[in-house]
Short mmCIF file of C-alpha atoms in Angstrom, two decimals:
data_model
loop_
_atom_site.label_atom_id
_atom_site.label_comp_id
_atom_site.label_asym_id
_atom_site.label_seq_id
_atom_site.Cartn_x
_atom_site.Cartn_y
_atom_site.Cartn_z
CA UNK N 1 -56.82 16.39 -67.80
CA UNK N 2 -54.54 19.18 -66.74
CA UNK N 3 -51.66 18.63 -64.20
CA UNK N 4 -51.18 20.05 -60.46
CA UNK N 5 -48.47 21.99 -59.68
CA UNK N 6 -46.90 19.09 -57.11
CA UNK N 7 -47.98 16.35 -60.47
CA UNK N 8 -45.32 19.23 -62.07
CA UNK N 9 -42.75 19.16 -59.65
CA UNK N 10 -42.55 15.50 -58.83
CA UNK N 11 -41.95 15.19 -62.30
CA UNK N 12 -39.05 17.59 -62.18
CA UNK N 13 -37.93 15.80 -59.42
CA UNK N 14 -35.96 13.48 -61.74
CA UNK N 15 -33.99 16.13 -63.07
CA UNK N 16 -32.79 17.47 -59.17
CA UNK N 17 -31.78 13.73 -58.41
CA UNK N 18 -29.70 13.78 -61.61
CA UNK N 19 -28.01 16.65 -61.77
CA UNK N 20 -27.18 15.99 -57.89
CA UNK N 21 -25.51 12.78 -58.70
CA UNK N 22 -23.77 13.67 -61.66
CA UNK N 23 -22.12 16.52 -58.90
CA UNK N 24 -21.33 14.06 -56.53
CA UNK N 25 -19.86 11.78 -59.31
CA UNK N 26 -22.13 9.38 -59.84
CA UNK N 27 -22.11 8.46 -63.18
CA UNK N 28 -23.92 5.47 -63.62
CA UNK N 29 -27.08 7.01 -65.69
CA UNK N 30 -24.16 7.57 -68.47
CA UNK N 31 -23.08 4.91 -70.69
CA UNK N 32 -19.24 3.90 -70.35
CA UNK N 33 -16.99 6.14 -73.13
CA UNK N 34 -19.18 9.17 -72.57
CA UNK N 35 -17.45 12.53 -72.93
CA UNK N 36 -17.72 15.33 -70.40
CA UNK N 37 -19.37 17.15 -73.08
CA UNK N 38 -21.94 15.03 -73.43
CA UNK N 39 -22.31 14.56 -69.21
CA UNK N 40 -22.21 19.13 -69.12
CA UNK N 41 -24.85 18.78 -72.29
CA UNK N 42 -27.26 16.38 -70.05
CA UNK N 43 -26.26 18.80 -67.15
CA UNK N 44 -27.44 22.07 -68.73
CA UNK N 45 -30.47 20.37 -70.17
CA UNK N 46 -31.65 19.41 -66.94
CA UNK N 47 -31.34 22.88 -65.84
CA UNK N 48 -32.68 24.67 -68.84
CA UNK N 49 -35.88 22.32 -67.94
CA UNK N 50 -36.07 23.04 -64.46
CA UNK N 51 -36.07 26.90 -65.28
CA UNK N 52 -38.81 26.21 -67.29
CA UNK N 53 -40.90 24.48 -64.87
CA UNK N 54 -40.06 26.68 -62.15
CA UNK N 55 -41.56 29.74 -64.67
CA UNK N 56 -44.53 27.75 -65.60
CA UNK N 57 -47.94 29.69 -64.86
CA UNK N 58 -51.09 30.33 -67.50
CA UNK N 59 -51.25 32.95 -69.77
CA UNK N 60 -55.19 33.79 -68.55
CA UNK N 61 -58.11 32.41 -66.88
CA UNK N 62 -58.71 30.13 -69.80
CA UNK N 63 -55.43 28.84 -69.83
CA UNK N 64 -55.09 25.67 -67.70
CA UNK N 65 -51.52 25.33 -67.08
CA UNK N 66 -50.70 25.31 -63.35
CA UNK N 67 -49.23 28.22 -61.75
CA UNK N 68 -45.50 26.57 -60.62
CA UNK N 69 -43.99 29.88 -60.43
CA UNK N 70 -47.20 31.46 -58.19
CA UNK N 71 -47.37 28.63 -56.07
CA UNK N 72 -46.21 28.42 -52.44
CA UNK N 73 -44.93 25.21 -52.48
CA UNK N 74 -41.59 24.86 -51.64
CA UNK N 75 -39.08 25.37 -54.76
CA UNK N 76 -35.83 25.51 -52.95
CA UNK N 77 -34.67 21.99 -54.07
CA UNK N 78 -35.24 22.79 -57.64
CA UNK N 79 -32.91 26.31 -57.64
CA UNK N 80 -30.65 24.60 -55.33
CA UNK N 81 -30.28 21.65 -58.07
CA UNK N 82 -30.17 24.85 -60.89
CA UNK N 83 -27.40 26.42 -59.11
CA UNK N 84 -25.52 23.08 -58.69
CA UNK N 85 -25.71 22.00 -62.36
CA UNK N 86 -24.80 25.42 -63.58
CA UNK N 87 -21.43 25.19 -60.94
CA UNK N 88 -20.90 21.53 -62.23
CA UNK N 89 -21.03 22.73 -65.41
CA UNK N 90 -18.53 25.86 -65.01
CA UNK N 91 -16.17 23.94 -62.99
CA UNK N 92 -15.99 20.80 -65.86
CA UNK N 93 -16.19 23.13 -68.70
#
């Protein structure tokens, strides 16, 4: 069974909460000892994912992937969280 685009985002929605904490300092998802390389790593993965999800749509009218990047549902959390970890990540570089 194929996912909806909100199944999608709510999904994604872990990602946004992370990358927001980690930029407000909140390291608790991190094991004690960890380096900042290893917090920017986890950082740029998040975002890498959410620019995938946000360009997610199907290839034709056979392909069942939702349509995340045709949809009107509102996105602005998700780039907001993109533009965040990619700041967080230039700043503690």
């Amino acid at each position: 069974m194929s996912k909806t685009v909100d199944q999608i985002l709510r999904g994604a929605d872990d990602s946004v909460t992370l990358i927001n904490q980690i930029n407000s300092g909140d390291f608790s998802y991190f094991m004690e000892g960890y380096t900042q390389a290893v917090v920017n790593r986890r950082v740029q993965e998040n975002v890498d994912y959410l620019e995938i999800v946000l360009t997610m749509s199907p290839m034709d009218d056979s392909d069942s992937t939702p349509d995340v990047e045709g949809s009107s549902v509102d996105k602005s959390s998700y780039t907001a969280a993109i533009a965040t970890g990619k700041t967080y990540i230039s700043n503690n570089s």
